[in-house]
mmCIF file of C-alpha atoms in Angstrom:
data_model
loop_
_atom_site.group_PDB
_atom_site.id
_atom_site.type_symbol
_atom_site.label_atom_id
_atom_site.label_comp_id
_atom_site.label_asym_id
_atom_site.label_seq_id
_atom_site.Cartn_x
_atom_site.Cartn_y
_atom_site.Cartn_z
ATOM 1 C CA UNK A 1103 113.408 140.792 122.899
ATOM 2 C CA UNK A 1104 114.361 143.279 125.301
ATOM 3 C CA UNK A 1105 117.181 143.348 127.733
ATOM 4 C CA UNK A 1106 117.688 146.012 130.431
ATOM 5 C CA UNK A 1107 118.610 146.350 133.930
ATOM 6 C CA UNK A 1108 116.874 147.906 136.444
ATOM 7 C CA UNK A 1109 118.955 148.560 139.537
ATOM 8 C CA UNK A 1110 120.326 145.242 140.988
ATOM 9 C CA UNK A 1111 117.646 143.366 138.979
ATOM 10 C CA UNK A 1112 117.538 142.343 135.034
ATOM 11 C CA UNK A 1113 114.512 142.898 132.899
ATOM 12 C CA UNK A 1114 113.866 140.771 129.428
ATOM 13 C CA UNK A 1115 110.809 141.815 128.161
ATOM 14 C CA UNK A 1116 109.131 141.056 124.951
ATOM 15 C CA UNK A 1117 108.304 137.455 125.483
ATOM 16 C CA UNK A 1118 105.455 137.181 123.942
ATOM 17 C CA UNK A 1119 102.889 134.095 125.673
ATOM 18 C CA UNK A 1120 105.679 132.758 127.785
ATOM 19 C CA UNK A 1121 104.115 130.988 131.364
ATOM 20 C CA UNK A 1122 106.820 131.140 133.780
ATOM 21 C CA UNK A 1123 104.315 129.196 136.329
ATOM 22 C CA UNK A 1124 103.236 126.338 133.504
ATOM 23 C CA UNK A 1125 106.707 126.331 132.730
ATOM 24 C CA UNK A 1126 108.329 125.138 135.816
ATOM 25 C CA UNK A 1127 104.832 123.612 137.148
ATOM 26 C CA UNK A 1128 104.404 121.210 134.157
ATOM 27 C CA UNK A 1129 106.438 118.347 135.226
ATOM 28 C CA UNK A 1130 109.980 119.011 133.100
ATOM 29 C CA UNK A 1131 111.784 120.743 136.047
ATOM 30 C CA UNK A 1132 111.967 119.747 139.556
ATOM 31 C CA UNK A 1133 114.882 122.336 141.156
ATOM 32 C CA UNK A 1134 112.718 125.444 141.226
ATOM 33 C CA UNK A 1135 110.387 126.325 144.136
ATOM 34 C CA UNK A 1136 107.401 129.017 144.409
ATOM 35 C CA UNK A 1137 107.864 131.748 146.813
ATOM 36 C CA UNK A 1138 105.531 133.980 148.621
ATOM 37 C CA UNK A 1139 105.236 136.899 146.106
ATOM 38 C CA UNK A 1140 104.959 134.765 142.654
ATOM 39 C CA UNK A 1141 108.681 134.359 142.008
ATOM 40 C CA UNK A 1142 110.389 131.283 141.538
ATOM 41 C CA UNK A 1143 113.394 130.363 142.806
ATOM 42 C CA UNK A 1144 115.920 127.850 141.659
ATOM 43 C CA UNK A 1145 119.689 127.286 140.098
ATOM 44 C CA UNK A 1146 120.699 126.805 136.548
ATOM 45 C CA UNK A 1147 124.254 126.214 135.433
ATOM 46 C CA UNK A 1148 125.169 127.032 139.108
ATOM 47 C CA UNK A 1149 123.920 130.358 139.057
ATOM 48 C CA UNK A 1150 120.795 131.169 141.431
ATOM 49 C CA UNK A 1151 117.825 132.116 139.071
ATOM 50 C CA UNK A 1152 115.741 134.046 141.509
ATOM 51 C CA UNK A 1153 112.394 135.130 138.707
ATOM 52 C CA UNK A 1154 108.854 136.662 138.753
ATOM 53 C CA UNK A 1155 106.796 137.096 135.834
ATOM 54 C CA UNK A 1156 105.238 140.705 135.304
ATOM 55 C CA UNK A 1157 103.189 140.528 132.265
ATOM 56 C CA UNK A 1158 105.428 140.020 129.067
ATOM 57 C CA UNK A 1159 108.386 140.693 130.732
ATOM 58 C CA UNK A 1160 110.522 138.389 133.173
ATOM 59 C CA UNK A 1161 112.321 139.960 136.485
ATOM 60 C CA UNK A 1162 115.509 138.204 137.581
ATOM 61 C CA UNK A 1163 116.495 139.116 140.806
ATOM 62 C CA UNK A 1164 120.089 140.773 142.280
ATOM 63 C CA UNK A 1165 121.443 139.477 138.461
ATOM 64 C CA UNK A 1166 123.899 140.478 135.870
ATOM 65 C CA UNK A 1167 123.443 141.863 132.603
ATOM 66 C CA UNK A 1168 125.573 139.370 131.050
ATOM 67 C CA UNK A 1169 123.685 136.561 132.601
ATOM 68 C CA UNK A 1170 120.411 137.357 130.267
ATOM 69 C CA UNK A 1171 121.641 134.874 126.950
ATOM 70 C CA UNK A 1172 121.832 131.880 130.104
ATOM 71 C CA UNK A 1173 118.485 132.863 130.779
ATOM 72 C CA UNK A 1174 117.259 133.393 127.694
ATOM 73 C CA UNK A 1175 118.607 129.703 126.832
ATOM 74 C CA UNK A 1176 117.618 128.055 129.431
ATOM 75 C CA UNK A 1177 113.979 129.499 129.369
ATOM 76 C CA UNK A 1178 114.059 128.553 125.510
ATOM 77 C CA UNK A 1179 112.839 132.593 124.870
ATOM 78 C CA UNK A 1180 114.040 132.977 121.581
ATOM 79 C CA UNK A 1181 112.112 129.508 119.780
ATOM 80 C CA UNK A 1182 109.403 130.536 117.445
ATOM 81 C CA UNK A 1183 107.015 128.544 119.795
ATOM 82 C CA UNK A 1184 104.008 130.136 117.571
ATOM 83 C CA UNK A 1185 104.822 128.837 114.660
ATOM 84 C CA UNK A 1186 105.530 124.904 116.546
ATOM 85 C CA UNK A 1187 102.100 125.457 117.884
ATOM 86 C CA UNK A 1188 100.342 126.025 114.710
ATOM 87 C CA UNK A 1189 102.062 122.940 112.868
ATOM 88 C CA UNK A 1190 101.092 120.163 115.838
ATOM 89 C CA UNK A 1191 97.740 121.750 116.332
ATOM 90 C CA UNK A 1192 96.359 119.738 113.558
ATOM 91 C CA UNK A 1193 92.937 118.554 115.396
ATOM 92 C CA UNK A 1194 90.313 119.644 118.280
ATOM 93 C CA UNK A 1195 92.212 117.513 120.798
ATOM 94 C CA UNK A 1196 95.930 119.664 120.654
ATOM 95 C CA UNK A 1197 94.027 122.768 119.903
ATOM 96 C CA UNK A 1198 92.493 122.640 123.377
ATOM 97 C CA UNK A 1199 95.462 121.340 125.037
ATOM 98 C CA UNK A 1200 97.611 124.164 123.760
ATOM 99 C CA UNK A 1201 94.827 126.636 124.578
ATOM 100 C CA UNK A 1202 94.345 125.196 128.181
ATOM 101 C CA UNK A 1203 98.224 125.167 128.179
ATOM 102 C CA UNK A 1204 99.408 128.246 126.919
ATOM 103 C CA UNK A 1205 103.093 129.619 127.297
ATOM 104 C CA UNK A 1206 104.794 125.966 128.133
ATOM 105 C CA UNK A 1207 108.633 126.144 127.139
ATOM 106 C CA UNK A 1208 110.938 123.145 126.899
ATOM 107 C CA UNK A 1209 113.752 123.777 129.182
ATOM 108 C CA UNK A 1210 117.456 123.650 128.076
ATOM 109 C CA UNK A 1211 118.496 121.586 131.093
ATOM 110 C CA UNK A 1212 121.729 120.140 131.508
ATOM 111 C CA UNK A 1213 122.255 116.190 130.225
ATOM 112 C CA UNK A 1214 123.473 115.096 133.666
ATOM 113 C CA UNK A 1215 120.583 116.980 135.898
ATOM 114 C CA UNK A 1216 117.678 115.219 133.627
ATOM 115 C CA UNK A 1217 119.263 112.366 133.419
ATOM 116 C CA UNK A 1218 119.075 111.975 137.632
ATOM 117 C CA UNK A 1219 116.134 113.890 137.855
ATOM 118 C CA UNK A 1220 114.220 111.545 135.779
ATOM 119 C CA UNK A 1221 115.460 108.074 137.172
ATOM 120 C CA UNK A 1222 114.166 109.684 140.590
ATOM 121 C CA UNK A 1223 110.936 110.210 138.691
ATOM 122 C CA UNK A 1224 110.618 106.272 138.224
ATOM 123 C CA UNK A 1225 107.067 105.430 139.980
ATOM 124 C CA UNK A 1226 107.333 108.720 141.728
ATOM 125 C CA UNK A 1227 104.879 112.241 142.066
ATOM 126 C CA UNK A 1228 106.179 115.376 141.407
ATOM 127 C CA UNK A 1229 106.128 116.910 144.961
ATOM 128 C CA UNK A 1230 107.773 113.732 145.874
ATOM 129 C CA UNK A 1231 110.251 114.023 143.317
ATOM 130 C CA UNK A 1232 111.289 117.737 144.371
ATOM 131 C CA UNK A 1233 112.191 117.039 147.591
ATOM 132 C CA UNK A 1234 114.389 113.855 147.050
ATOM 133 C CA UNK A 1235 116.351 116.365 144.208
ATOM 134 C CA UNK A 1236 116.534 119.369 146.697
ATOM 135 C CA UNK A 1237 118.065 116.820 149.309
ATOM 136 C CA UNK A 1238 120.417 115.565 146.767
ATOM 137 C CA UNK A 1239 122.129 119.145 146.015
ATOM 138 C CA UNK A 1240 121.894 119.882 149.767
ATOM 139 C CA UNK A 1241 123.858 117.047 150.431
ATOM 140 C CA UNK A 1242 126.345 116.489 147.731
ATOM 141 C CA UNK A 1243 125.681 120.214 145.949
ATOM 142 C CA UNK A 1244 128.187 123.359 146.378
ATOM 143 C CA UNK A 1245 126.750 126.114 148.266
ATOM 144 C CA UNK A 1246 125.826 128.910 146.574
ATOM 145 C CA UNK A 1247 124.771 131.191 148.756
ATOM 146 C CA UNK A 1248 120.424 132.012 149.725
ATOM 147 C CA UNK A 1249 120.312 128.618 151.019
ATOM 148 C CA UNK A 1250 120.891 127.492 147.332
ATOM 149 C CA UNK A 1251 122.812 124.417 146.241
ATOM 150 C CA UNK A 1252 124.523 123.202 142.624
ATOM 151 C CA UNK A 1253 123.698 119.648 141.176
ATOM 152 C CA UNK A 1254 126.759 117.562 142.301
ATOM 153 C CA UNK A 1255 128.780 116.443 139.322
ATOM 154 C CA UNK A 1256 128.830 113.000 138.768
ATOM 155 C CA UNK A 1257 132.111 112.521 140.045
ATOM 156 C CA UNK A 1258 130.833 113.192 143.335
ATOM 157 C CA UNK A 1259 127.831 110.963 143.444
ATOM 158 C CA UNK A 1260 130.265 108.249 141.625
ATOM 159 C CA UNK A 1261 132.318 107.646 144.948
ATOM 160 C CA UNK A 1262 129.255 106.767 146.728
ATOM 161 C CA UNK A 1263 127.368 103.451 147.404
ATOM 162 C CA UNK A 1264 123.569 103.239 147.424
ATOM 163 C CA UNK A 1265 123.461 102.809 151.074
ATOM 164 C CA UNK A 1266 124.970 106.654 151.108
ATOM 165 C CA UNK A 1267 122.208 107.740 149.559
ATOM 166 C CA UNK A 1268 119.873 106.581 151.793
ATOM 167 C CA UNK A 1269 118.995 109.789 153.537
ATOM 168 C CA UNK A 1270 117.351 111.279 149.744
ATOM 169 C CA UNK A 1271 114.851 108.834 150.524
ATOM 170 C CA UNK A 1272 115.054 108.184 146.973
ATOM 171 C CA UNK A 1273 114.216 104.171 147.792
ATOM 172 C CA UNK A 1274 115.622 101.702 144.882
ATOM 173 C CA UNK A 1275 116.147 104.541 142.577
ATOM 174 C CA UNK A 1276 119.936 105.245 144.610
ATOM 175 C CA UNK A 1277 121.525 102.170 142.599
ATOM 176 C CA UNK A 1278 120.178 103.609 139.453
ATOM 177 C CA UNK A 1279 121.938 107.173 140.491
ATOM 178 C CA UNK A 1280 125.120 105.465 141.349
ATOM 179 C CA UNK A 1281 125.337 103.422 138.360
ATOM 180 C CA UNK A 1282 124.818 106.419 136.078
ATOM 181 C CA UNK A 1283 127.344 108.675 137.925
ATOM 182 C CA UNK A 1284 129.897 105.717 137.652
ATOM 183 C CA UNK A 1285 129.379 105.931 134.023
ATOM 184 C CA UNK A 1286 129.730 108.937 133.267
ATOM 185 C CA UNK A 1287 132.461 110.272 135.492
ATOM 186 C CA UNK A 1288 133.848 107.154 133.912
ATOM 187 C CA UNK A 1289 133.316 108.018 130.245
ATOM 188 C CA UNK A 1290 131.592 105.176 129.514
ATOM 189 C CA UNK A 1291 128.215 107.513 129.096
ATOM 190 C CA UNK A 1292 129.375 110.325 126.870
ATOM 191 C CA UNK A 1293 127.307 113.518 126.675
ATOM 192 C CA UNK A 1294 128.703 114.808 123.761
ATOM 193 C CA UNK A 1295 128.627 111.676 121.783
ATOM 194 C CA UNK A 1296 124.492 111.128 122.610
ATOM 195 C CA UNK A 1297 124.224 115.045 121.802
ATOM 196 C CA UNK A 1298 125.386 114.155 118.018
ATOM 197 C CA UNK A 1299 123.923 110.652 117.655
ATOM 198 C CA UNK A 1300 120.399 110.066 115.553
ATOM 199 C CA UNK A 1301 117.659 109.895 118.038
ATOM 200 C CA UNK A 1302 117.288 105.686 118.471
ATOM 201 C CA UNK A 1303 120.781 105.570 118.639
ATOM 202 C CA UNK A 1304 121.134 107.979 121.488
ATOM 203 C CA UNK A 1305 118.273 106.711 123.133
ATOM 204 C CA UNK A 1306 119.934 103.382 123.500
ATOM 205 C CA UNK A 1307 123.235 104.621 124.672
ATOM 206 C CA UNK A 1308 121.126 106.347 127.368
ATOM 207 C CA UNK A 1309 119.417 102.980 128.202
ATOM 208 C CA UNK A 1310 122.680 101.312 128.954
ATOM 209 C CA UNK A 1311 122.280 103.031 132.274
ATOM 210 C CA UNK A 1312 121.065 100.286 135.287
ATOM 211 C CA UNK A 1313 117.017 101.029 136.082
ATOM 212 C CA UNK A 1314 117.019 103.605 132.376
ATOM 213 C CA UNK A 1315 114.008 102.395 130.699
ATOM 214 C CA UNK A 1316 113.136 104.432 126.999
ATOM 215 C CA UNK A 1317 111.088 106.695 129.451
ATOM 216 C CA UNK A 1318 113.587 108.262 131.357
ATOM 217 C CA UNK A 1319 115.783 107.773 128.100
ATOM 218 C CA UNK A 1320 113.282 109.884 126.489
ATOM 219 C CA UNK A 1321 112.821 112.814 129.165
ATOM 220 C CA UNK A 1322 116.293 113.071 129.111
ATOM 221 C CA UNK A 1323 116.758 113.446 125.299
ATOM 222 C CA UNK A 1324 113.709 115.878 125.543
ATOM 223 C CA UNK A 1325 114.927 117.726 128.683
ATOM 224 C CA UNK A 1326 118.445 117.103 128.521
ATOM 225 C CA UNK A 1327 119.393 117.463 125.383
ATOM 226 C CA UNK A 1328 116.729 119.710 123.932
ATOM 227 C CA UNK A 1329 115.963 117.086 121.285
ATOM 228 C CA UNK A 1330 111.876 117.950 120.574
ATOM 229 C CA UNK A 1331 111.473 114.907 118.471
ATOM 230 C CA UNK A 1332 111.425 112.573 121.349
ATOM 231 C CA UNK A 1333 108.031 111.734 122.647
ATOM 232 C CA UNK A 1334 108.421 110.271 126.516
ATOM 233 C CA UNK A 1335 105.372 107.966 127.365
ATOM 234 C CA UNK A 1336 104.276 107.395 130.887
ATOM 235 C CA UNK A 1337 100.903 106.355 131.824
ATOM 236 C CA UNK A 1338 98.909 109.563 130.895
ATOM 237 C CA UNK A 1339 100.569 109.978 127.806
ATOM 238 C CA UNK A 1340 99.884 106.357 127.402
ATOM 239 C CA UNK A 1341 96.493 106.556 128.117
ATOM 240 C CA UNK A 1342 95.888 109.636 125.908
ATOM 241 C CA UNK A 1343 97.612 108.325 122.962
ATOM 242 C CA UNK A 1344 94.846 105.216 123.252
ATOM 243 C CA UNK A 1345 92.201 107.049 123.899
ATOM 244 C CA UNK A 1346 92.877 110.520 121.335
ATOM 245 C CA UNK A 1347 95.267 108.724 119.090
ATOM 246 C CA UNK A 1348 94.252 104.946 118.889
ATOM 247 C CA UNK A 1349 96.663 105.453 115.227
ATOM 248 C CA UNK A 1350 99.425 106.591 116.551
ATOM 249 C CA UNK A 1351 101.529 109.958 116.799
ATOM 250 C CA UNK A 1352 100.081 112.202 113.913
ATOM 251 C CA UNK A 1353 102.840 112.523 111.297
ATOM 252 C CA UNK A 1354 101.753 116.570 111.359
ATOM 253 C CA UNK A 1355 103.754 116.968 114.848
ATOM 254 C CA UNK A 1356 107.359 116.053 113.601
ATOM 255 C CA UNK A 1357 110.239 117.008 114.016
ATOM 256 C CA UNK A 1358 108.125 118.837 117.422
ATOM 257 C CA UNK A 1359 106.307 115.263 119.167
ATOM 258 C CA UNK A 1360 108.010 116.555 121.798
ATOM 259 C CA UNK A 1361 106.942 119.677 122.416
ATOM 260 C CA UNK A 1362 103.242 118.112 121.344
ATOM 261 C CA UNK A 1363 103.516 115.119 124.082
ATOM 262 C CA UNK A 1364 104.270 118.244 127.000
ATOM 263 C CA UNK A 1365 100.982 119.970 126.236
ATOM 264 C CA UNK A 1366 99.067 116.965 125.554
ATOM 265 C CA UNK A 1367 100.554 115.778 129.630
ATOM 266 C CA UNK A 1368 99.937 118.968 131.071
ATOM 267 C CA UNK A 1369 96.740 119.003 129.790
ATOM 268 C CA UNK A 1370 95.302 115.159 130.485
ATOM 269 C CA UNK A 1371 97.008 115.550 134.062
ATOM 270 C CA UNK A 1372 94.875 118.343 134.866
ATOM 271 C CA UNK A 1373 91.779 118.061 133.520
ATOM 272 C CA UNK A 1374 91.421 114.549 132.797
ATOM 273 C CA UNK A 1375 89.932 114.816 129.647
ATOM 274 C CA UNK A 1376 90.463 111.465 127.658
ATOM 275 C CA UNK A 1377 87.327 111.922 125.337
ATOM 276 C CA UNK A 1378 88.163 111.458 121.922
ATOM 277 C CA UNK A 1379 87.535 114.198 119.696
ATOM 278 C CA UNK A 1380 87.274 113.663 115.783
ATOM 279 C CA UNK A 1381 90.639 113.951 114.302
ATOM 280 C CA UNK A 1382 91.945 116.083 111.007
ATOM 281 C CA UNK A 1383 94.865 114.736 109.578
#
């Protein structure tokens, strides 16, 4: 991988089959927003991430050299996402998904910003869902300058009631946010304990959180915590799984069901393709 600057702006280059657009387009991220000329623009860590694509190389905007390993992190640049790709694409069905959905990352997000972006997920659409989390860091977020705003730390969201919330327009889903904020500016949700826990075990812990279902307690050990073994399920994973893999999650995808399940929903969402294909195991 290659890291230069170029004026105000820092290059990393070498990065291989990386989609910026599938990436942030594929339903894992909801805090970064298109722009005119094919950039993206967004925060991460509170730091403005202000990124085109050109080619195999990524252009971050009016940024630091010593920024690039955030970016590189975040962005998940230096996973051998070849080699993943080969192991779970064990039959027709992932073949074309991965084909059709070529250069998907999983994001390192932070625990707390999946964790409330997915409970305002719950029974929601994705354009839906980016508005109520842009509202939420304009409200309760620190400025940070280009009309850009950090996630509020939970300590901030803990001190208010649902009824404070109303203006997200984030409907029953602002009791949910409160009660996880209250739990983890609290303690009682700890981070770093879930981050070390086996999988079921964090899950749970997660799910101790008012309106957390194993969904959201999935997306936000996939998202959150980078874990690629967890496999969320909403209904067009749920319907795929019937339909492509009546037998269950093929044992050829672990420890990466993860990374297998994003492909497999970017790919059903857009196309629509339930038809069963035959199946090597």
């Amino acid at each position: 991988m290659i890291v230069k600057k170029d004026g105000g702006d820092l290059l990393i280059g070498g990065i291989g089959t990386f989609s910026l657009e599938r990436t942030l387009n594929c339903g894992q991220c909801f805090s970064f927003s298109p722009t005119e000329d094919g950039s993206f623009c967004g925060v991460v860590r509170e730091k403005v991430c202000h990124v085109r694509q050109e080619g195999e190389l990524l252009r971050f905007f009016d940024t630091e050299e010593e920024a690039a390993q955030i970016w590189i992190s975040y962005f998940d640049l230096d996973t051998d996402y070849e080699t993943i790709c080969r192991r779970i694409c064990t039959d027709e069905t992932m073949q074309r998904a991965v084909e059709s959905c070529a250069g998907i990352r999983i994001l390192r997000q932070e625990p707390w910003e999946a964790l409330c972006s997915f409970i305002l997920s719950q029974n929601n659409h994705i354009p839906r869902i980016r508005g109520i989390v842009g509202r939420l860091r304009e409200m309760f977020g620190k400025p940070l300058g280009n009309g850009q705003y950090a996630f509020p730390a939970p300590e901030v969201l803990a001190s208010c009631t649902p009824e404070e919330l109303a203006p997200l327009r984030s409907g029953f889903r602002a009791k949910y946010l409160c009660d996880a904020a209250k739990k983890v500016a609290g303690g009682q949700l700890d981070f770093s304990r879930i981050a070390l826990a086996e999988h079921s075990a964090a899950r749970e812990e997660l799910m101790t959180v008012y309106g957390v279902g194993k969904k959201v307690a999935e997306c936000t050990l996939l998202y959150g915590f980078h874990r690629l073994e967890s496999f969320p399920e909403d209904v067009w994973i749920r319907r795929a799984m019937q339909s492509l893999y009546p037998e269950g999650i093929p044992e050829a995808w672990t420890p990466y069901e993860g990374v297998a399940q994003q492909f497999l929903f970017d790919y059903v969402r857009k196309t629509r393709d339930f038809s069963l294909h035959p199946v090597i195991r």
